[in-house]
């Protein structure tokens, strides 16, 4: 077994542990307190937001404009057109503004 | 437990699979380029094609695969690389905690498979399906994750063989596709109570953390900040404990366990 292979297998094991770990912890409890439930209901917005915010802040005017357009599009349109509008606008802005 | 909705019998497993597969299209379009990028970078970092595809097959978590890749070439002890992969993927603990009761009716081999494939968009799509009052059926979930998994691995392989065929990713805005896509997922939850305060607090905390402690822990810090805010400040947190609410499909885990016939 090469060390690369061992690292990959180790990475796979710890990744799977994170993907099932939260469920294993929660299933130890008999009931769920409303506070815990409220916290769990916030998970999608809380976690996914952290994958967006730093990238936006680290961008420049091009990214901010494209992102704003995508947010507005997202209020009305489904995912694929939303992403396309934001990305196409960014391509155009970068083309003209460098 | 008579308050559970009946499943819609008009949906056969193959129809459910196709309905899930339709939801996988945006995932493949947005995350796909990074599979190819990962494959190409893996070769550049001295991994074999086999290693690259094995990583995509077994880890199936793009950001952590790219981080692991950066560390491979640096003479770093293996356990530190594994720990780094763990750190990048730490957020999944919150996903598996939140989604548990939606998968509780599956048999345990199906649950294990489900948790293995629990990538960010799979979690978001499943949560949204449950929010609409529909069951998260195993066939629907497979339709969502299997095409994503196959595309991820195929693109890893192609990137490894052909090199990075997405030259000039900056010019084509590829570096910004995922932030826009994840923003779209976040917006999908905007009808949840207390959504805006959570977004504002998680965004602020993750930005501050990324400037101070840096990546990857800014994700966990921002996420925990939003979750704690909801747990302590949101109106729902002060509600009376309820057994079940058919409208939101909220059941306590004990009830779910009893349904499965466990003591």
mmCIF file of N, CA, C and O in Angstrom, chain A residues 4-5 7-8 10 12 14-16 18-23 26-27 30 34-35 37-55 57-58 63 67 70-71 74-75 79 86-87 90-91 94, chain B residues 54-55 58-61 85-86 89 92-93 95-97 111 115-116 118-120 170 172-173 175-176 181-187 190 192 199 202 207 211 218-219 222-223 230-232 234 237 239 250 253-254 257:
data_model
loop_
_atom_site.group_PDB
_atom_site.id
_atom_site.type_symbol
_atom_site.label_atom_id
_atom_site.label_comp_id
_atom_site.label_asym_id
_atom_site.label_seq_id
_atom_site.Cartn_x
_atom_site.Cartn_y
_atom_site.Cartn_z
ATOM 1 N N UNK A 4 0.110 7.347 -0.666
ATOM 2 C CA UNK A 4 -0.961 8.094 -1.342
ATOM 3 C C UNK A 4 -2.298 7.377 -1.193
ATOM 4 O O UNK A 4 -3.319 7.981 -0.858
ATOM 5 N N UNK A 5 -2.254 6.073 -1.402
ATOM 6 C CA UNK A 5 -3.475 5.273 -1.305
ATOM 7 C C UNK A 5 -4.043 5.328 0.118
ATOM 8 O O UNK A 5 -5.252 5.475 0.307
ATOM 9 N N UNK A 7 -3.640 7.709 2.307
ATOM 10 C CA UNK A 7 -4.186 9.047 2.566
ATOM 11 C C UNK A 7 -5.571 9.183 1.937
ATOM 12 O O UNK A 7 -6.501 9.723 2.552
ATOM 13 N N UNK A 8 -5.719 8.678 0.699
ATOM 14 C CA UNK A 8 -7.011 8.762 0.028
ATOM 15 C C UNK A 8 -8.070 7.991 0.824
ATOM 16 O O UNK A 8 -9.181 8.485 1.064
ATOM 17 N N UNK A 10 -7.963 7.233 4.010
ATOM 18 C CA UNK A 10 -8.188 7.979 5.250
ATOM 19 C C UNK A 10 -9.114 9.165 5.021
ATOM 20 O O UNK A 10 -10.052 9.400 5.799
ATOM 21 N N UNK A 12 -11.314 9.449 2.686
ATOM 22 C CA UNK A 12 -12.658 8.943 2.409
ATOM 23 C C UNK A 12 -13.373 8.581 3.708
ATOM 24 O O UNK A 12 -14.560 8.865 3.869
ATOM 25 N N UNK A 14 -12.803 9.776 6.857
ATOM 26 C CA UNK A 14 -13.185 10.946 7.673
ATOM 27 C C UNK A 14 -14.308 11.736 6.993
ATOM 28 O O UNK A 14 -15.169 12.305 7.674
ATOM 29 N N UNK A 15 -14.318 11.755 5.644
ATOM 30 C CA UNK A 15 -15.400 12.453 4.939
ATOM 31 C C UNK A 15 -16.737 11.765 5.202
ATOM 32 O O UNK A 15 -17.737 12.421 5.511
ATOM 33 N N UNK A 16 -16.733 10.433 5.126
ATOM 34 C CA UNK A 16 -17.978 9.703 5.403
ATOM 35 C C UNK A 16 -18.420 9.912 6.851
ATOM 36 O O UNK A 16 -19.618 10.031 7.129
ATOM 37 N N UNK A 18 -18.071 12.587 8.598
ATOM 38 C CA UNK A 18 -18.764 13.872 8.701
ATOM 39 C C UNK A 18 -20.158 13.773 8.085
ATOM 40 O O UNK A 18 -21.086 14.438 8.535
ATOM 41 N N UNK A 19 -20.309 12.922 7.066
ATOM 42 C CA UNK A 19 -21.592 12.854 6.359
ATOM 43 C C UNK A 19 -22.633 12.039 7.100
ATOM 44 O O UNK A 19 -23.821 12.084 6.750
ATOM 45 N N UNK A 20 -22.188 11.252 8.083
ATOM 46 C CA UNK A 20 -23.163 10.479 8.857
ATOM 47 C C UNK A 20 -23.117 10.874 10.341
ATOM 48 O O UNK A 20 -24.040 10.603 11.097
ATOM 49 N N UNK A 21 -22.046 11.579 10.734
ATOM 50 C CA UNK A 21 -21.796 11.867 12.145
ATOM 51 C C UNK A 21 -22.890 12.655 12.829
ATOM 52 O O UNK A 21 -23.290 12.323 13.955
ATOM 53 N N UNK A 22 -23.397 13.693 12.184
ATOM 54 C CA UNK A 22 -24.424 14.514 12.805
ATOM 55 C C UNK A 22 -25.674 13.716 13.096
ATOM 56 O O UNK A 22 -26.291 13.868 14.159
ATOM 57 N N UNK A 23 -26.022 12.823 12.170
ATOM 58 C CA UNK A 23 -27.185 11.970 12.377
ATOM 59 C C UNK A 23 -26.955 11.011 13.539
ATOM 60 O O UNK A 23 -27.833 10.817 14.379
ATOM 61 N N UNK A 26 -27.298 12.922 16.833
ATOM 62 C CA UNK A 26 -28.683 13.305 17.151
ATOM 63 C C UNK A 26 -29.549 12.105 17.474
ATOM 64 O O UNK A 26 -30.464 12.200 18.294
ATOM 65 N N UNK A 27 -29.275 10.970 16.848
ATOM 66 C CA UNK A 27 -30.134 9.802 17.060
ATOM 67 C C UNK A 27 -29.948 9.208 18.455
ATOM 68 O O UNK A 27 -30.693 8.319 18.852
ATOM 69 N N UNK A 30 -33.637 11.085 22.687
ATOM 70 C CA UNK A 30 -35.000 10.580 22.597
ATOM 71 C C UNK A 30 -35.908 11.576 21.871
ATOM 72 O O UNK A 30 -36.673 11.213 20.995
ATOM 73 N N UNK A 34 -37.146 22.167 21.023
ATOM 74 C CA UNK A 34 -37.434 23.190 20.007
ATOM 75 C C UNK A 34 -36.212 24.037 19.636
ATOM 76 O O UNK A 34 -36.076 24.453 18.485
ATOM 77 N N UNK A 35 -35.355 24.285 20.602
ATOM 78 C CA UNK A 35 -34.147 25.072 20.292
ATOM 79 C C UNK A 35 -33.252 24.328 19.298
ATOM 80 O O UNK A 35 -32.712 24.922 18.367
ATOM 81 N N UNK A 37 -34.290 22.031 17.216
ATOM 82 C CA UNK A 37 -35.015 22.004 15.942
ATOM 83 C C UNK A 37 -34.856 23.329 15.199
ATOM 84 O O UNK A 37 -34.659 23.349 13.986
ATOM 85 N N UNK A 38 -34.951 24.431 15.937
ATOM 86 C CA UNK A 38 -34.781 25.751 15.314
ATOM 87 C C UNK A 38 -33.379 25.889 14.739
ATOM 88 O O UNK A 38 -33.185 26.441 13.652
ATOM 89 N N UNK A 39 -32.401 25.375 15.467
ATOM 90 C CA UNK A 39 -31.026 25.400 14.977
ATOM 91 C C UNK A 39 -30.875 24.563 13.716
ATOM 92 O O UNK A 39 -30.234 24.979 12.740
ATOM 93 N N UNK A 40 -31.477 23.380 13.707
ATOM 94 C CA UNK A 40 -31.387 22.500 12.534
ATOM 95 C C UNK A 40 -32.091 23.115 11.326
ATOM 96 O O UNK A 40 -31.622 22.982 10.196
ATOM 97 N N UNK A 41 -33.214 23.801 11.580
ATOM 98 C CA UNK A 41 -33.923 24.455 10.477
ATOM 99 C C UNK A 41 -33.076 25.549 9.845
ATOM 100 O O UNK A 41 -33.274 25.905 8.684
ATOM 101 N N UNK A 42 -32.130 26.086 10.609
ATOM 102 C CA UNK A 42 -31.284 27.165 10.097
ATOM 103 C C UNK A 42 -30.067 26.637 9.345
ATOM 104 O O UNK A 42 -29.350 27.418 8.711
ATOM 105 N N UNK A 43 -29.836 25.318 9.405
ATOM 106 C CA UNK A 43 -28.607 24.756 8.816
ATOM 107 C C UNK A 43 -28.431 25.090 7.334
ATOM 108 O O UNK A 43 -27.340 25.524 6.936
ATOM 109 N N UNK A 44 -29.454 24.913 6.473
ATOM 110 C CA UNK A 44 -29.212 25.193 5.051
ATOM 111 C C UNK A 44 -28.717 26.621 4.818
ATOM 112 O O UNK A 44 -27.675 26.821 4.167
ATOM 113 N N UNK A 45 -29.443 27.602 5.365
ATOM 114 C CA UNK A 45 -29.051 29.000 5.150
ATOM 115 C C UNK A 45 -27.703 29.288 5.807
ATOM 116 O O UNK A 45 -26.852 29.965 5.221
ATOM 117 N N UNK A 46 -27.489 28.756 7.014
ATOM 118 C CA UNK A 46 -26.268 29.065 7.760
ATOM 119 C C UNK A 46 -25.028 28.520 7.059
ATOM 120 O O UNK A 46 -24.041 29.237 6.873
ATOM 121 N N UNK A 47 -25.071 27.250 6.659
ATOM 122 C CA UNK A 47 -23.872 26.633 6.082
ATOM 123 C C UNK A 47 -23.630 27.130 4.664
ATOM 124 O O UNK A 47 -22.519 27.546 4.313
ATOM 125 N N UNK A 48 -24.675 27.101 3.829
ATOM 126 C CA UNK A 48 -24.487 27.448 2.410
ATOM 127 C C UNK A 48 -24.053 28.906 2.254
ATOM 128 O O UNK A 48 -23.299 29.230 1.336
ATOM 129 N N UNK A 49 -24.531 29.783 3.152
ATOM 130 C CA UNK A 49 -24.134 31.196 3.099
ATOM 131 C C UNK A 49 -22.621 31.354 3.242
ATOM 132 O O UNK A 49 -22.012 32.203 2.586
ATOM 133 N N UNK A 50 -22.017 30.512 4.109
ATOM 134 C CA UNK A 50 -20.571 30.640 4.340
ATOM 135 C C UNK A 50 -19.759 30.228 3.120
ATOM 136 O O UNK A 50 -18.575 30.540 3.030
ATOM 137 N N UNK A 51 -20.387 29.499 2.190
ATOM 138 C CA UNK A 51 -19.685 29.108 0.961
ATOM 139 C C UNK A 51 -19.763 30.220 -0.081
ATOM 140 O O UNK A 51 -19.124 30.150 -1.120
ATOM 141 N N UNK A 52 -20.571 31.250 0.206
ATOM 142 C CA UNK A 52 -20.792 32.340 -0.740
ATOM 143 C C UNK A 52 -20.102 33.626 -0.282
ATOM 144 O O UNK A 52 -19.347 34.246 -1.041
ATOM 145 N N UNK A 53 -20.368 34.018 0.971
ATOM 146 C CA UNK A 53 -20.019 35.368 1.438
ATOM 147 C C UNK A 53 -18.540 35.723 1.265
ATOM 148 O O UNK A 53 -18.236 36.784 0.708
ATOM 149 N N UNK A 54 -17.596 34.865 1.714
ATOM 150 C CA UNK A 54 -16.191 35.270 1.566
ATOM 151 C C UNK A 54 -15.786 35.452 0.102
ATOM 152 O O UNK A 54 -15.036 36.382 -0.221
ATOM 153 N N UNK A 55 -16.311 34.606 -0.783
ATOM 154 C CA UNK A 55 -15.970 34.715 -2.206
ATOM 155 C C UNK A 55 -16.460 36.041 -2.772
ATOM 156 O O UNK A 55 -15.782 36.667 -3.597
ATOM 157 N N UNK A 57 -17.048 38.890 -1.001
ATOM 158 C CA UNK A 57 -16.282 39.983 -0.394
ATOM 159 C C UNK A 57 -14.896 40.092 -1.027
ATOM 160 O O UNK A 57 -14.372 41.195 -1.214
ATOM 161 N N UNK A 58 -14.305 38.937 -1.362
ATOM 162 C CA UNK A 58 -12.965 38.953 -1.949
ATOM 163 C C UNK A 58 -12.965 39.355 -3.419
ATOM 164 O O UNK A 58 -11.902 39.498 -4.016
ATOM 165 N N UNK A 63 -17.486 41.385 -9.871
ATOM 166 C CA UNK A 63 -18.138 40.273 -9.173
ATOM 167 C C UNK A 63 -19.377 40.762 -8.420
ATOM 168 O O UNK A 63 -20.407 40.090 -8.406
ATOM 169 N N UNK A 67 -23.021 39.426 -9.127
ATOM 170 C CA UNK A 67 -23.676 38.737 -8.018
ATOM 171 C C UNK A 67 -25.034 39.373 -7.715
ATOM 172 O O UNK A 67 -26.033 38.670 -7.528
ATOM 173 N N UNK A 70 -27.518 38.360 -10.215
ATOM 174 C CA UNK A 70 -27.936 36.980 -10.002
ATOM 175 C C UNK A 70 -28.930 36.874 -8.849
ATOM 176 O O UNK A 70 -29.884 36.100 -8.906
ATOM 177 N N UNK A 71 -28.708 37.675 -7.792
ATOM 178 C CA UNK A 71 -29.645 37.678 -6.660
ATOM 179 C C UNK A 71 -31.026 38.127 -7.137
ATOM 180 O O UNK A 71 -32.044 37.503 -6.823
ATOM 181 N N UNK A 74 -32.545 35.528 -9.144
ATOM 182 C CA UNK A 74 -32.938 34.404 -8.305
ATOM 183 C C UNK A 74 -34.292 34.583 -7.640
ATOM 184 O O UNK A 74 -34.933 33.607 -7.253
ATOM 185 N N UNK A 75 -34.728 35.837 -7.503
ATOM 186 C CA UNK A 75 -36.049 36.088 -6.929
ATOM 187 C C UNK A 75 -37.156 35.608 -7.864
ATOM 188 O O UNK A 75 -38.256 35.301 -7.417
ATOM 189 N N UNK A 79 -32.904 27.921 -11.061
ATOM 190 C CA UNK A 79 -31.465 27.915 -10.832
ATOM 191 C C UNK A 79 -30.620 28.127 -12.087
ATOM 192 O O UNK A 79 -29.722 28.976 -12.098
ATOM 193 N N UNK A 86 -25.900 35.524 -14.044
ATOM 194 C CA UNK A 86 -24.781 36.010 -13.259
ATOM 195 C C UNK A 86 -23.452 35.769 -13.950
ATOM 196 O O UNK A 86 -22.598 36.666 -14.010
ATOM 197 N N UNK A 87 -23.272 34.572 -14.484
ATOM 198 C CA UNK A 87 -21.997 34.217 -15.104
ATOM 199 C C UNK A 87 -21.770 34.981 -16.404
ATOM 200 O O UNK A 87 -20.667 35.487 -16.655
ATOM 201 N N UNK A 90 -20.841 38.482 -15.711
ATOM 202 C CA UNK A 90 -19.463 38.541 -15.218
ATOM 203 C C UNK A 90 -18.470 38.424 -16.369
ATOM 204 O O UNK A 90 -17.464 39.143 -16.420
ATOM 205 N N UNK A 91 -18.757 37.532 -17.324
ATOM 206 C CA UNK A 91 -17.875 37.374 -18.492
ATOM 207 C C UNK A 91 -17.784 38.699 -19.260
ATOM 208 O O UNK A 91 -16.696 39.158 -19.622
ATOM 209 N N UNK A 94 -15.886 41.386 -17.174
ATOM 210 C CA UNK A 94 -14.454 41.125 -17.147
ATOM 211 C C UNK A 94 -13.817 41.409 -18.498
ATOM 212 O O UNK A 94 -12.656 41.824 -18.581
ATOM 213 N N UNK B 54 -9.806 7.543 -8.011
ATOM 214 C CA UNK B 54 -10.108 6.914 -6.725
ATOM 215 C C UNK B 54 -10.523 7.955 -5.683
ATOM 216 O O UNK B 54 -11.442 7.733 -4.897
ATOM 217 N N UNK B 55 -9.860 9.111 -5.717
ATOM 218 C CA UNK B 55 -10.240 10.190 -4.800
ATOM 219 C C UNK B 55 -11.665 10.651 -5.050
ATOM 220 O O UNK B 55 -12.450 10.844 -4.121
ATOM 221 N N UNK B 58 -14.157 7.876 -3.906
ATOM 222 C CA UNK B 58 -14.300 7.546 -2.487
ATOM 223 C C UNK B 58 -14.568 8.759 -1.606
ATOM 224 O O UNK B 58 -15.255 8.635 -0.598
ATOM 225 N N UNK B 59 -14.022 9.930 -1.980
ATOM 226 C CA UNK B 59 -14.211 11.116 -1.148
ATOM 227 C C UNK B 59 -15.414 11.918 -1.626
ATOM 228 O O UNK B 59 -16.282 12.276 -0.842
ATOM 229 N N UNK B 60 -15.493 12.182 -2.960
ATOM 230 C CA UNK B 60 -16.683 12.828 -3.532
ATOM 231 C C UNK B 60 -17.002 14.129 -2.810
ATOM 232 O O UNK B 60 -18.122 14.364 -2.369
ATOM 233 N N UNK B 61 -15.987 14.984 -2.661
ATOM 234 C CA UNK B 61 -16.181 16.294 -2.035
ATOM 235 C C UNK B 61 -15.135 17.233 -2.623
ATOM 236 O O UNK B 61 -13.972 17.222 -2.209
ATOM 237 N N UNK B 85 -8.550 17.316 5.167
ATOM 238 C CA UNK B 85 -9.755 16.898 4.443
ATOM 239 C C UNK B 85 -10.953 16.892 5.402
ATOM 240 O O UNK B 85 -12.045 17.362 5.070
ATOM 241 N N UNK B 86 -10.698 16.397 6.615
ATOM 242 C CA UNK B 86 -11.747 16.390 7.638
ATOM 243 C C UNK B 86 -12.217 17.814 7.948
ATOM 244 O O UNK B 86 -13.414 18.078 8.047
ATOM 245 N N UNK B 89 -14.411 19.263 5.295
ATOM 246 C CA UNK B 89 -15.707 18.598 5.193
ATOM 247 C C UNK B 89 -16.525 18.630 6.477
ATOM 248 O O UNK B 89 -17.600 18.042 6.553
ATOM 249 N N UNK B 92 -20.421 18.994 6.860
ATOM 250 C CA UNK B 92 -21.375 17.920 6.592
ATOM 251 C C UNK B 92 -22.009 17.360 7.859
ATOM 252 O O UNK B 92 -23.086 16.772 7.800
ATOM 253 N N UNK B 93 -21.321 17.548 9.004
ATOM 254 C CA UNK B 93 -21.893 17.075 10.270
ATOM 255 C C UNK B 93 -23.238 17.764 10.510
ATOM 256 O O UNK B 93 -24.215 17.133 10.925
ATOM 257 N N UNK B 95 -25.158 18.973 8.143
ATOM 258 C CA UNK B 95 -26.100 18.452 7.147
ATOM 259 C C UNK B 95 -26.743 17.152 7.627
ATOM 260 O O UNK B 95 -27.964 16.980 7.581
ATOM 261 N N UNK B 96 -25.885 16.228 8.097
ATOM 262 C CA UNK B 96 -26.423 14.916 8.472
ATOM 263 C C UNK B 96 -27.305 15.030 9.715
ATOM 264 O O UNK B 96 -28.252 14.259 9.869
ATOM 265 N N UNK B 97 -27.007 16.004 10.580
ATOM 266 C CA UNK B 97 -27.869 16.217 11.740
ATOM 267 C C UNK B 97 -29.231 16.743 11.294
ATOM 268 O O UNK B 97 -30.274 16.300 11.770
ATOM 269 N N UNK B 111 -29.848 4.133 4.069
ATOM 270 C CA UNK B 111 -29.418 5.344 4.792
ATOM 271 C C UNK B 111 -27.913 5.542 4.673
ATOM 272 O O UNK B 111 -27.443 6.660 4.455
ATOM 273 N N UNK B 115 -26.171 8.805 3.106
ATOM 274 C CA UNK B 115 -25.210 9.683 3.790
ATOM 275 C C UNK B 115 -23.886 9.747 3.036
ATOM 276 O O UNK B 115 -23.230 10.787 3.021
ATOM 277 N N UNK B 116 -23.499 8.656 2.388
ATOM 278 C CA UNK B 116 -22.253 8.688 1.612
ATOM 279 C C UNK B 116 -22.322 9.759 0.518
ATOM 280 O O UNK B 116 -21.346 10.451 0.240
ATOM 281 N N UNK B 118 -24.061 12.520 0.475
ATOM 282 C CA UNK B 118 -24.648 13.774 0.963
ATOM 283 C C UNK B 118 -23.740 14.978 0.698
ATOM 284 O O UNK B 118 -23.131 15.534 1.599
ATOM 285 N N UNK B 119 -23.668 15.387 -0.550
ATOM 286 C CA UNK B 119 -22.917 16.592 -0.925
ATOM 287 C C UNK B 119 -23.805 17.821 -0.699
ATOM 288 O O UNK B 119 -25.017 17.694 -0.553
ATOM 289 N N UNK B 120 -23.196 19.004 -0.696
ATOM 290 C CA UNK B 120 -23.939 20.247 -0.401
ATOM 291 C C UNK B 120 -25.256 20.360 -1.181
ATOM 292 O O UNK B 120 -26.313 20.565 -0.575
ATOM 293 N N UNK B 170 -10.743 32.163 -15.570
ATOM 294 C CA UNK B 170 -11.105 33.499 -15.089
ATOM 295 C C UNK B 170 -11.938 34.230 -16.137
ATOM 296 O O UNK B 170 -12.973 34.816 -15.824
ATOM 297 N N UNK B 172 -13.828 33.084 -18.347
ATOM 298 C CA UNK B 172 -15.178 32.523 -18.500
ATOM 299 C C UNK B 172 -15.963 32.494 -17.190
ATOM 300 O O UNK B 172 -17.031 31.888 -17.122
ATOM 301 N N UNK B 173 -15.431 33.176 -16.179
ATOM 302 C CA UNK B 173 -16.184 33.322 -14.932
ATOM 303 C C UNK B 173 -16.379 32.039 -14.148
ATOM 304 O O UNK B 173 -17.229 31.974 -13.263
ATOM 305 N N UNK B 175 -14.584 30.641 -11.960
ATOM 306 C CA UNK B 175 -14.247 30.752 -10.543
ATOM 307 C C UNK B 175 -15.407 31.292 -9.714
ATOM 308 O O UNK B 175 -15.416 31.144 -8.497
ATOM 309 N N UNK B 176 -16.386 31.901 -10.366
ATOM 310 C CA UNK B 176 -17.485 32.525 -9.632
ATOM 311 C C UNK B 176 -18.809 31.777 -9.805
ATOM 312 O O UNK B 176 -19.836 32.188 -9.268
ATOM 313 N N UNK B 181 -24.113 29.805 -7.653
ATOM 314 C CA UNK B 181 -24.988 28.637 -7.506
ATOM 315 C C UNK B 181 -25.411 28.442 -6.044
ATOM 316 O O UNK B 181 -26.596 28.245 -5.750
ATOM 317 N N UNK B 182 -24.447 28.527 -5.124
ATOM 318 C CA UNK B 182 -24.785 28.354 -3.713
ATOM 319 C C UNK B 182 -25.689 29.485 -3.221
ATOM 320 O O UNK B 182 -26.562 29.270 -2.379
ATOM 321 N N UNK B 183 -25.483 30.701 -3.768
ATOM 322 C CA UNK B 183 -26.396 31.795 -3.447
ATOM 323 C C UNK B 183 -27.818 31.410 -3.860
ATOM 324 O O UNK B 183 -28.779 31.646 -3.113
ATOM 325 N N UNK B 184 -27.960 30.820 -5.038
ATOM 326 C CA UNK B 184 -29.281 30.382 -5.499
ATOM 327 C C UNK B 184 -29.891 29.364 -4.542
ATOM 328 O O UNK B 184 -31.094 29.405 -4.261
ATOM 329 N N UNK B 185 -29.060 28.451 -4.029
ATOM 330 C CA UNK B 185 -29.558 27.472 -3.058
ATOM 331 C C UNK B 185 -30.000 28.167 -1.773
ATOM 332 O O UNK B 185 -31.055 27.851 -1.222
ATOM 333 N N UNK B 186 -29.196 29.126 -1.302
ATOM 334 C CA UNK B 186 -29.561 29.870 -0.092
ATOM 335 C C UNK B 186 -30.896 30.575 -0.298
ATOM 336 O O UNK B 186 -31.789 30.528 0.560
ATOM 337 N N UNK B 187 -31.066 31.210 -1.467
ATOM 338 C CA UNK B 187 -32.318 31.942 -1.756
ATOM 339 C C UNK B 187 -33.519 30.998 -1.751
ATOM 340 O O UNK B 187 -34.633 31.404 -1.435
ATOM 341 N N UNK B 190 -35.587 31.073 1.391
ATOM 342 C CA UNK B 190 -35.903 32.392 1.936
ATOM 343 C C UNK B 190 -37.281 32.475 2.567
ATOM 344 O O UNK B 190 -37.578 33.461 3.242
ATOM 345 N N UNK B 192 -38.304 30.368 4.812
ATOM 346 C CA UNK B 192 -38.208 29.856 6.178
ATOM 347 C C UNK B 192 -38.188 31.017 7.163
ATOM 348 O O UNK B 192 -37.603 32.064 6.882
ATOM 349 N N UNK B 199 -28.846 34.369 7.605
ATOM 350 C CA UNK B 199 -27.957 34.653 6.473
ATOM 351 C C UNK B 199 -26.997 35.792 6.823
ATOM 352 O O UNK B 199 -25.785 35.696 6.576
ATOM 353 N N UNK B 202 -24.465 34.538 9.586
ATOM 354 C CA UNK B 202 -23.522 33.544 9.051
ATOM 355 C C UNK B 202 -22.560 34.173 8.051
ATOM 356 O O UNK B 202 -21.364 33.863 8.054
ATOM 357 N N UNK B 207 -17.141 35.834 6.968
ATOM 358 C CA UNK B 207 -16.228 36.828 6.373
ATOM 359 C C UNK B 207 -15.155 37.212 7.390
ATOM 360 O O UNK B 207 -13.958 37.207 7.083
ATOM 361 N N UNK B 211 -11.031 36.271 7.259
ATOM 362 C CA UNK B 211 -9.972 37.291 7.313
ATOM 363 C C UNK B 211 -9.036 37.060 8.494
ATOM 364 O O UNK B 211 -7.932 37.591 8.529
ATOM 365 N N UNK B 218 -13.443 28.976 8.516
ATOM 366 C CA UNK B 218 -14.415 30.064 8.416
ATOM 367 C C UNK B 218 -15.811 29.528 8.096
ATOM 368 O O UNK B 218 -16.818 30.118 8.489
ATOM 369 N N UNK B 219 -15.853 28.384 7.401
ATOM 370 C CA UNK B 219 -17.158 27.784 7.066
ATOM 371 C C UNK B 219 -17.861 27.309 8.337
ATOM 372 O O UNK B 219 -19.031 27.642 8.578
ATOM 373 N N UNK B 222 -18.846 30.355 10.648
ATOM 374 C CA UNK B 222 -20.013 31.068 10.143
ATOM 375 C C UNK B 222 -21.284 30.247 10.293
ATOM 376 O O UNK B 222 -22.338 30.778 10.673
ATOM 377 N N UNK B 223 -21.174 28.946 10.015
ATOM 378 C CA UNK B 223 -22.342 28.078 10.102
ATOM 379 C C UNK B 223 -22.842 27.973 11.531
ATOM 380 O O UNK B 223 -24.035 28.126 11.802
ATOM 381 N N UNK B 230 -30.236 31.034 15.569
ATOM 382 C CA UNK B 230 -31.589 30.492 15.421
ATOM 383 C C UNK B 230 -32.011 29.737 16.677
ATOM 384 O O UNK B 230 -33.161 29.832 17.116
ATOM 385 N N UNK B 231 -31.075 29.000 17.269
ATOM 386 C CA UNK B 231 -31.419 28.173 18.422
ATOM 387 C C UNK B 231 -31.750 29.018 19.649
ATOM 388 O O UNK B 231 -32.520 28.590 20.511
ATOM 389 N N UNK B 232 -31.170 30.222 19.728
ATOM 390 C CA UNK B 232 -31.366 31.018 20.946
ATOM 391 C C UNK B 232 -32.276 32.228 20.751
ATOM 392 O O UNK B 232 -32.873 32.698 21.702
ATOM 393 N N UNK B 234 -34.458 32.791 17.649
ATOM 394 C CA UNK B 234 -35.603 32.712 16.736
ATOM 395 C C UNK B 234 -36.893 32.410 17.502
ATOM 396 O O UNK B 234 -36.866 31.794 18.564
ATOM 397 N N UNK B 237 -37.589 28.791 18.401
ATOM 398 C CA UNK B 237 -36.806 28.183 19.481
ATOM 399 C C UNK B 237 -37.542 28.260 20.807
ATOM 400 O O UNK B 237 -37.280 27.465 21.702
ATOM 401 N N UNK B 239 -40.756 27.883 21.181
ATOM 402 C CA UNK B 239 -42.035 27.191 21.079
ATOM 403 C C UNK B 239 -42.108 26.059 22.093
ATOM 404 O O UNK B 239 -41.112 25.625 22.638
ATOM 405 N N UNK B 250 -42.482 17.664 10.831
ATOM 406 C CA UNK B 250 -41.534 17.607 11.938
ATOM 407 C C UNK B 250 -41.886 16.455 12.855
ATOM 408 O O UNK B 250 -42.973 16.422 13.416
ATOM 409 N N UNK B 253 -37.086 12.274 16.716
ATOM 410 C CA UNK B 253 -36.344 11.099 16.259
ATOM 411 C C UNK B 253 -36.847 9.835 16.932
ATOM 412 O O UNK B 253 -36.780 8.756 16.370
ATOM 413 N N UNK B 254 -37.367 9.984 18.142
ATOM 414 C CA UNK B 254 -37.879 8.831 18.845
ATOM 415 C C UNK B 254 -39.043 8.220 18.076
ATOM 416 O O UNK B 254 -39.138 7.000 17.936
ATOM 417 N N UNK B 257 -37.770 6.394 15.165
ATOM 418 C CA UNK B 257 -37.203 5.099 15.566
ATOM 419 C C UNK B 257 -38.297 4.074 15.797
ATOM 420 O O UNK B 257 -38.189 2.934 15.386
#
